[in-house]
mmCIF file of C-alpha atoms in Angstrom:
data_model
loop_
_atom_site.group_PDB
_atom_site.id
_atom_site.type_symbol
_atom_site.label_atom_id
_atom_site.label_comp_id
_atom_site.label_asym_id
_atom_site.label_seq_id
_atom_site.Cartn_x
_atom_site.Cartn_y
_atom_site.Cartn_z
ATOM 1 C CA MET A 1 211.100 125.630 14.235
ATOM 2 C CA THR A 2 210.699 124.009 17.497
ATOM 3 C CA LYS A 3 213.762 125.569 20.451
ATOM 4 C CA ALA A 4 215.794 121.828 21.610
ATOM 5 C CA ARG A 5 214.051 122.404 24.617
ATOM 6 C CA PRO A 6 210.907 123.561 25.147
ATOM 7 C CA LEU A 7 209.801 125.274 27.660
ATOM 8 C CA SER A 8 206.638 124.468 28.891
ATOM 9 C CA LEU A 9 203.861 126.272 31.939
ATOM 10 C CA ILE A 10 202.012 123.995 34.149
ATOM 11 C CA THR A 11 198.499 125.825 36.259
ATOM 12 C CA GLY A 12 197.170 124.072 38.386
ATOM 13 C CA ALA A 13 200.307 121.030 38.368
ATOM 14 C CA SER A 14 200.376 120.578 42.289
ATOM 15 C CA ALA A 15 198.146 117.141 41.952
ATOM 16 C CA GLY A 16 195.842 114.748 39.149
ATOM 17 C CA ILE A 17 196.236 116.164 35.241
ATOM 18 C CA GLY A 18 198.000 118.941 35.971
ATOM 19 C CA ALA A 19 201.026 116.359 37.863
ATOM 20 C CA ALA A 20 200.431 114.217 35.412
ATOM 21 C CA PHE A 21 201.504 116.461 32.509
ATOM 22 C CA ALA A 22 204.437 118.041 34.305
ATOM 23 C CA ARG A 23 206.100 114.235 34.787
ATOM 24 C CA ALA A 24 205.492 113.753 30.654
ATOM 25 C CA LEU A 25 206.561 117.184 29.369
ATOM 26 C CA ALA A 26 209.614 116.326 31.430
ATOM 27 C CA ALA A 27 209.933 112.560 30.349
ATOM 28 C CA ARG A 28 210.571 113.959 27.026
ATOM 29 C CA GLY A 29 213.367 116.940 27.496
ATOM 30 C CA HIS A 30 210.312 119.580 28.413
ATOM 31 C CA ASP A 31 211.987 122.864 31.533
ATOM 32 C CA LEU A 32 208.739 123.017 33.170
ATOM 33 C CA VAL A 33 207.177 125.970 34.815
ATOM 34 C CA LEU A 34 204.916 124.482 37.761
ATOM 35 C CA THR A 35 202.674 126.564 39.106
ATOM 36 C CA ALA A 36 200.054 126.469 41.511
ATOM 37 C CA ARG A 37 199.343 127.981 44.883
ATOM 38 C CA ARG A 38 200.811 125.003 46.516
ATOM 39 C CA THR A 39 204.357 125.728 46.940
ATOM 40 C CA ASP A 40 206.032 121.929 48.962
ATOM 41 C CA ARG A 41 204.121 120.172 46.371
ATOM 42 C CA LEU A 42 205.432 122.375 43.477
ATOM 43 C CA GLU A 43 208.934 122.164 45.017
ATOM 44 C CA ALA A 44 208.819 118.029 45.671
ATOM 45 C CA LEU A 45 207.621 117.860 41.824
ATOM 46 C CA ALA A 46 210.100 120.614 40.761
ATOM 47 C CA VAL A 47 212.860 118.130 42.499
ATOM 48 C CA GLU A 48 211.557 114.706 40.825
ATOM 49 C CA LEU A 49 211.435 115.908 38.448
ATOM 50 C CA HIS A 50 214.816 117.321 37.712
ATOM 51 C CA ASP A 51 217.180 114.779 39.055
ATOM 52 C CA LEU A 52 214.375 112.698 36.977
ATOM 53 C CA HIS A 53 215.271 114.059 34.005
ATOM 54 C CA ARG A 54 217.900 116.583 34.079
ATOM 55 C CA VAL A 55 214.976 119.626 32.613
ATOM 56 C CA ASN A 56 215.341 122.522 34.061
ATOM 57 C CA THR A 57 212.017 123.269 36.620
ATOM 58 C CA THR A 58 211.226 126.647 38.250
ATOM 59 C CA VAL A 59 208.129 127.260 40.650
ATOM 60 C CA LEU A 60 205.635 130.039 40.509
ATOM 61 C CA THR A 61 203.424 129.929 43.394
ATOM 62 C CA ASN A 62 200.607 132.194 42.147
ATOM 63 C CA ASP A 63 196.719 132.143 42.787
ATOM 64 C CA LEU A 64 194.391 132.209 39.774
ATOM 65 C CA ALA A 65 191.985 133.718 41.507
ATOM 66 C CA ASP A 66 192.779 136.935 42.120
ATOM 67 C CA PRO A 67 192.355 139.425 39.970
ATOM 68 C CA HIS A 68 195.423 140.339 38.828
ATOM 69 C CA GLY A 69 197.348 136.084 39.141
ATOM 70 C CA VAL A 70 197.950 136.557 35.775
ATOM 71 C CA GLU A 71 199.865 139.740 34.818
ATOM 72 C CA GLN A 72 202.126 138.759 38.050
ATOM 73 C CA LEU A 73 203.152 135.171 37.003
ATOM 74 C CA CYS A 74 203.795 136.456 33.144
ATOM 75 C CA THR A 75 205.736 139.254 34.652
ATOM 76 C CA ALA A 76 207.812 136.613 36.756
ATOM 77 C CA LEU A 77 208.326 134.606 33.333
ATOM 78 C CA GLY A 78 209.871 138.662 31.442
ATOM 79 C CA GLU A 79 212.016 138.618 34.367
ATOM 80 C CA ARG A 80 214.023 135.790 34.214
ATOM 81 C CA GLY A 81 213.803 135.550 30.189
ATOM 82 C CA LEU A 82 211.594 132.584 29.916
ATOM 83 C CA GLN A 83 209.386 131.941 27.034
ATOM 84 C CA VAL A 84 206.427 129.466 26.483
ATOM 85 C CA ASP A 85 206.453 127.122 23.931
ATOM 86 C CA TRP A 86 203.565 124.824 25.422
ATOM 87 C CA LEU A 87 201.511 126.361 27.378
ATOM 88 C CA ILE A 88 198.389 123.544 29.817
ATOM 89 C CA ASN A 89 195.958 125.355 31.282
ATOM 90 C CA ASN A 90 194.451 122.473 33.156
ATOM 91 C CA ALA A 91 193.509 124.193 37.005
ATOM 92 C CA GLY A 92 191.322 124.016 38.318
ATOM 93 C CA TYR A 93 187.978 122.701 40.566
ATOM 94 C CA GLY A 94 184.652 122.631 41.028
ATOM 95 C CA VAL A 95 181.980 124.742 44.114
ATOM 96 C CA PRO A 96 179.113 121.742 45.071
ATOM 97 C CA GLY A 97 175.604 122.342 45.465
ATOM 98 C CA ARG A 98 172.781 124.364 44.833
ATOM 99 C CA PHE A 99 174.080 127.460 43.004
ATOM 100 C CA ASP A 100 171.816 129.892 44.481
ATOM 101 C CA GLN A 101 173.942 128.485 48.351
ATOM 102 C CA SER A 102 177.757 129.688 47.864
ATOM 103 C CA ASP A 103 178.555 133.389 47.976
ATOM 104 C CA TRP A 104 178.909 135.021 45.286
ATOM 105 C CA SER A 105 182.272 135.504 45.687
ATOM 106 C CA VAL A 106 182.924 131.619 45.946
ATOM 107 C CA HIS A 107 181.632 131.961 42.009
ATOM 108 C CA ALA A 108 183.535 134.764 41.496
ATOM 109 C CA ASP A 109 186.958 133.310 42.318
ATOM 110 C CA PHE A 110 185.147 129.889 40.130
ATOM 111 C CA LEU A 111 185.491 132.383 37.006
ATOM 112 C CA ARG A 112 188.548 133.753 37.444
ATOM 113 C CA VAL A 113 190.392 130.420 37.764
ATOM 114 C CA LEU A 114 188.305 128.772 35.291
ATOM 115 C CA VAL A 115 186.999 131.241 31.951
ATOM 116 C CA THR A 116 189.272 134.509 33.041
ATOM 117 C CA ALA A 117 192.498 133.561 33.991
ATOM 118 C CA PRO A 118 193.246 130.173 31.466
ATOM 119 C CA THR A 119 191.723 133.204 28.500
ATOM 120 C CA GLU A 120 194.389 135.504 29.382
ATOM 121 C CA LEU A 121 197.161 133.426 29.495
ATOM 122 C CA ALA A 122 196.704 132.330 26.150
ATOM 123 C CA TRP A 123 196.239 136.052 25.398
ATOM 124 C CA ARG A 124 198.990 136.643 26.827
ATOM 125 C CA LEU A 125 201.385 133.740 25.684
ATOM 126 C CA VAL A 126 200.194 133.273 22.197
ATOM 127 C CA ARG A 127 201.739 136.650 20.758
ATOM 128 C CA GLY A 128 205.165 134.837 21.145
ATOM 129 C CA MET A 129 204.078 131.476 19.823
ATOM 130 C CA ARG A 130 202.768 133.958 16.841
ATOM 131 C CA GLU A 131 206.558 134.887 16.456
ATOM 132 C CA ARG A 132 208.694 132.700 16.850
ATOM 133 C CA ARG A 133 206.486 130.579 14.594
ATOM 134 C CA TYR A 134 206.031 127.528 17.156
ATOM 135 C CA GLY A 135 203.967 126.822 20.233
ATOM 136 C CA ARG A 136 200.778 124.495 22.105
ATOM 137 C CA ILE A 137 198.107 125.050 23.958
ATOM 138 C CA VAL A 138 195.763 122.589 26.433
ATOM 139 C CA ASN A 139 193.055 123.679 27.505
ATOM 140 C CA VAL A 140 191.778 120.648 29.954
ATOM 141 C CA ALA A 141 187.968 121.024 29.171
ATOM 142 C CA SER A 142 185.893 118.415 29.781
ATOM 143 C CA LEU A 143 182.987 116.301 28.119
ATOM 144 C CA ALA A 144 180.864 117.961 30.467
ATOM 145 C CA GLY A 145 181.565 120.742 28.677
ATOM 146 C CA HIS A 146 179.930 118.565 25.519
ATOM 147 C CA VAL A 147 176.500 116.963 26.933
ATOM 148 C CA PRO A 148 173.600 119.007 29.679
ATOM 149 C CA GLY A 149 173.550 120.889 32.365
ATOM 150 C CA SER A 150 173.169 119.334 35.567
ATOM 151 C CA ALA A 151 172.141 120.366 38.958
ATOM 152 C CA GLY A 152 174.923 120.714 41.875
ATOM 153 C CA HIS A 153 178.452 122.443 39.833
ATOM 154 C CA THR A 154 175.784 124.954 37.665
ATOM 155 C CA LEU A 155 178.790 126.324 36.679
ATOM 156 C CA TYR A 156 181.372 123.171 36.075
ATOM 157 C CA ALA A 157 179.672 122.212 32.276
ATOM 158 C CA ALA A 158 179.441 125.898 31.315
ATOM 159 C CA SER A 159 183.034 126.524 31.840
ATOM 160 C CA LYS A 160 184.126 124.034 29.704
ATOM 161 C CA ALA A 161 181.777 124.294 27.317
ATOM 162 C CA TYR A 162 183.298 128.751 26.719
ATOM 163 C CA MET A 163 186.629 126.966 27.020
ATOM 164 C CA ILE A 164 185.895 124.556 23.730
ATOM 165 C CA LYS A 165 184.462 126.401 21.890
ATOM 166 C CA PHE A 166 187.412 129.164 22.862
ATOM 167 C CA SER A 167 189.638 126.438 21.789
ATOM 168 C CA GLN A 168 188.066 126.221 18.603
ATOM 169 C CA SER A 169 188.129 129.927 17.698
ATOM 170 C CA LEU A 170 191.902 130.240 18.363
ATOM 171 C CA ALA A 171 192.803 127.114 16.292
ATOM 172 C CA LEU A 172 191.327 128.918 13.678
ATOM 173 C CA GLU A 173 193.393 132.050 13.651
ATOM 174 C CA ASN A 174 196.780 130.188 13.923
ATOM 175 C CA LEU A 175 196.529 127.535 11.272
ATOM 176 C CA GLY A 176 199.148 127.534 9.403
ATOM 177 C CA LEU A 177 202.452 128.620 11.531
ATOM 178 C CA ASP A 178 202.758 125.796 14.339
ATOM 179 C CA VAL A 179 200.684 127.111 16.827
ATOM 180 C CA ASN A 180 198.088 124.456 17.769
ATOM 181 C CA VAL A 181 195.215 124.600 19.611
ATOM 182 C CA CYS A 182 193.721 121.487 21.494
ATOM 183 C CA ALA A 183 190.240 121.795 23.819
ATOM 184 C CA LEU A 184 191.389 118.351 26.157
ATOM 185 C CA CYS A 185 187.657 116.769 27.063
ATOM 186 C CA PRO A 186 188.300 114.565 29.713
ATOM 187 C CA GLY A 187 185.287 111.890 31.209
ATOM 188 C CA PHE A 188 185.531 110.486 35.597
ATOM 189 C CA THR A 189 190.088 111.252 35.898
ATOM 190 C CA TYR A 190 191.654 109.574 38.613
ATOM 191 C CA SER A 191 192.684 112.883 40.712
ATOM 192 C CA GLU A 192 192.073 115.134 43.877
ATOM 193 C CA PHE A 193 189.342 116.656 41.878
ATOM 194 C CA HIS A 194 186.167 114.842 43.657
ATOM 195 C CA ASP A 195 188.189 114.788 46.829
ATOM 196 C CA VAL A 196 188.038 118.659 46.655
ATOM 197 C CA THR A 197 184.308 118.712 45.946
ATOM 198 C CA GLY A 198 183.640 117.038 48.692
ATOM 199 C CA THR A 199 181.692 113.794 45.917
ATOM 200 C CA ARG A 200 184.304 111.322 46.423
ATOM 201 C CA ALA A 201 181.716 108.816 48.185
ATOM 202 C CA LEU A 202 179.157 109.433 45.259
ATOM 203 C CA VAL A 203 181.749 108.515 41.996
ATOM 204 C CA SER A 204 183.464 105.635 44.227
ATOM 205 C CA LYS A 205 179.963 104.003 43.298
ATOM 206 C CA MET A 206 181.185 104.545 39.156
ATOM 207 C CA PRO A 207 181.655 101.352 37.113
ATOM 208 C CA SER A 208 185.952 101.069 36.745
ATOM 209 C CA PHE A 209 185.219 100.920 32.401
ATOM 210 C CA MET A 210 183.219 104.954 33.091
ATOM 211 C CA TRP A 211 187.163 105.961 34.762
ATOM 212 C CA GLN A 212 190.568 106.820 33.418
ATOM 213 C CA ARG A 213 193.771 107.212 35.648
ATOM 214 C CA ALA A 214 195.536 111.172 34.560
ATOM 215 C CA GLU A 215 198.341 109.628 32.506
ATOM 216 C CA ALA A 216 195.535 107.912 30.173
ATOM 217 C CA VAL A 217 194.585 110.968 29.570
ATOM 218 C CA VAL A 218 196.956 113.335 29.486
ATOM 219 C CA LEU A 219 198.587 111.768 27.181
ATOM 220 C CA GLU A 220 196.113 112.189 24.739
ATOM 221 C CA GLY A 221 195.902 115.350 25.249
ATOM 222 C CA ILE A 222 199.350 115.977 24.045
ATOM 223 C CA ASP A 223 198.788 113.191 20.951
ATOM 224 C CA ALA A 224 195.870 115.449 19.897
ATOM 225 C CA VAL A 225 197.551 119.173 20.219
ATOM 226 C CA GLU A 226 200.896 117.784 18.067
ATOM 227 C CA ARG A 227 198.472 115.979 14.969
ATOM 228 C CA GLY A 228 195.769 119.690 15.314
ATOM 229 C CA GLU A 229 193.128 118.295 16.656
ATOM 230 C CA ALA A 230 191.649 121.995 17.877
ATOM 231 C CA VAL A 231 189.148 119.257 20.502
ATOM 232 C CA HIS A 232 190.165 115.589 22.206
ATOM 233 C CA VAL A 233 187.775 113.628 24.278
ATOM 234 C CA THR A 234 189.403 111.095 25.860
ATOM 235 C CA GLY A 235 189.065 107.632 26.146
ATOM 236 C CA ARG A 236 186.039 105.146 24.119
ATOM 237 C CA PHE A 237 183.984 105.423 26.414
ATOM 238 C CA ASN A 238 183.595 108.873 26.941
ATOM 239 C CA ARG A 239 183.822 109.813 22.998
ATOM 240 C CA THR A 240 180.525 107.207 22.543
ATOM 241 C CA VAL A 241 178.699 109.379 25.770
ATOM 242 C CA LYS A 242 179.551 112.539 23.718
ATOM 243 C CA GLY A 243 178.562 110.968 20.201
ATOM 244 C CA LEU A 244 175.178 109.592 22.267
ATOM 245 C CA PHE A 245 174.204 113.010 23.480
ATOM 246 C CA LYS A 246 174.476 114.787 20.392
ATOM 247 C CA LEU A 247 172.015 112.321 18.629
ATOM 248 C CA MET A 248 169.743 112.935 21.180
ATOM 249 C CA PRO A 249 166.411 115.570 21.305
ATOM 250 C CA ASP A 250 167.660 118.047 23.868
ATOM 251 C CA ARG A 251 164.534 117.715 25.899
ATOM 252 C CA MET A 252 165.483 113.937 25.890
ATOM 253 C CA ALA A 253 169.619 114.628 26.280
ATOM 254 C CA LEU A 254 167.820 116.972 29.018
ATOM 255 C CA LYS A 255 166.620 114.233 31.039
ATOM 256 C CA MET A 256 168.973 111.397 31.456
ATOM 257 C CA SER A 257 170.836 114.755 32.117
ATOM 258 C CA ALA A 258 168.262 115.383 35.698
ATOM 259 C CA LYS A 259 168.757 111.479 36.460
ATOM 260 C CA GLN A 260 172.379 110.509 35.946
ATOM 261 C CA SER A 261 173.636 113.469 37.455
ATOM 262 C CA LYS A 262 172.404 112.735 41.225
ATOM 263 C CA ARG A 263 175.171 109.676 40.790
ATOM 264 C CA TYR A 264 177.799 112.131 41.231
ATOM 265 C CA ARG A 265 176.324 115.922 41.524
ATOM 266 C CA ALA A 266 175.896 117.203 45.171
ATOM 267 C CA GLN A 267 172.921 118.540 44.565
ATOM 268 C CA ASP A 268 171.878 120.110 47.898
#
């Protein structure tokens, strides 16, 4: 049964979709645990949401690229007696450029943040959700996980495809327990993502109808996980893109991906 004040843990909560999830869930009366690497931003957001909605906010600065990051985060939760009802696995970023141009340590950190850490968090927290017979897990994936890979950001689509399949399986394992799991798959979203990867100039040329605001993505995600959708692609345009690529022969889809990815990927 749902608690009067569910507790939501949001990774990557300092900006973008993560901060939008924090604001939306606080508005619904959720207490929050906010985690990311930037303490100052987390603390500012925590104060904002406490003052606005009178919810309890806990800041736990954490680097999920650290192999022990998830264990340390869950230890901190246990020490504070915090039981997570909603897990928003949102932390993520991209590594632009050709695969061999980055050191392996860069790719290893990326895989820990986008694949290993969210998987481990789900493993550590879903047991309590099952015991309490209530929980929600939103794994922020991407439309990129549904379409052919592209040159540049070599591991990004692969990591998101993994999160989609993982979410589907975890959702099936928890049917009938009121523990819902959803892979949320946005397309282009207004956030700092492209500033960090250095592709802002490229993507700014994309037409406005291809973009969504983080707040709209989050509202769709909350509704989808509450309905029990295992996978949800946000926005009519993105759902159309997914459908078109699903119908195309693989060779044609790869050719189109190769052509179009030059518009938004740093490939060299």
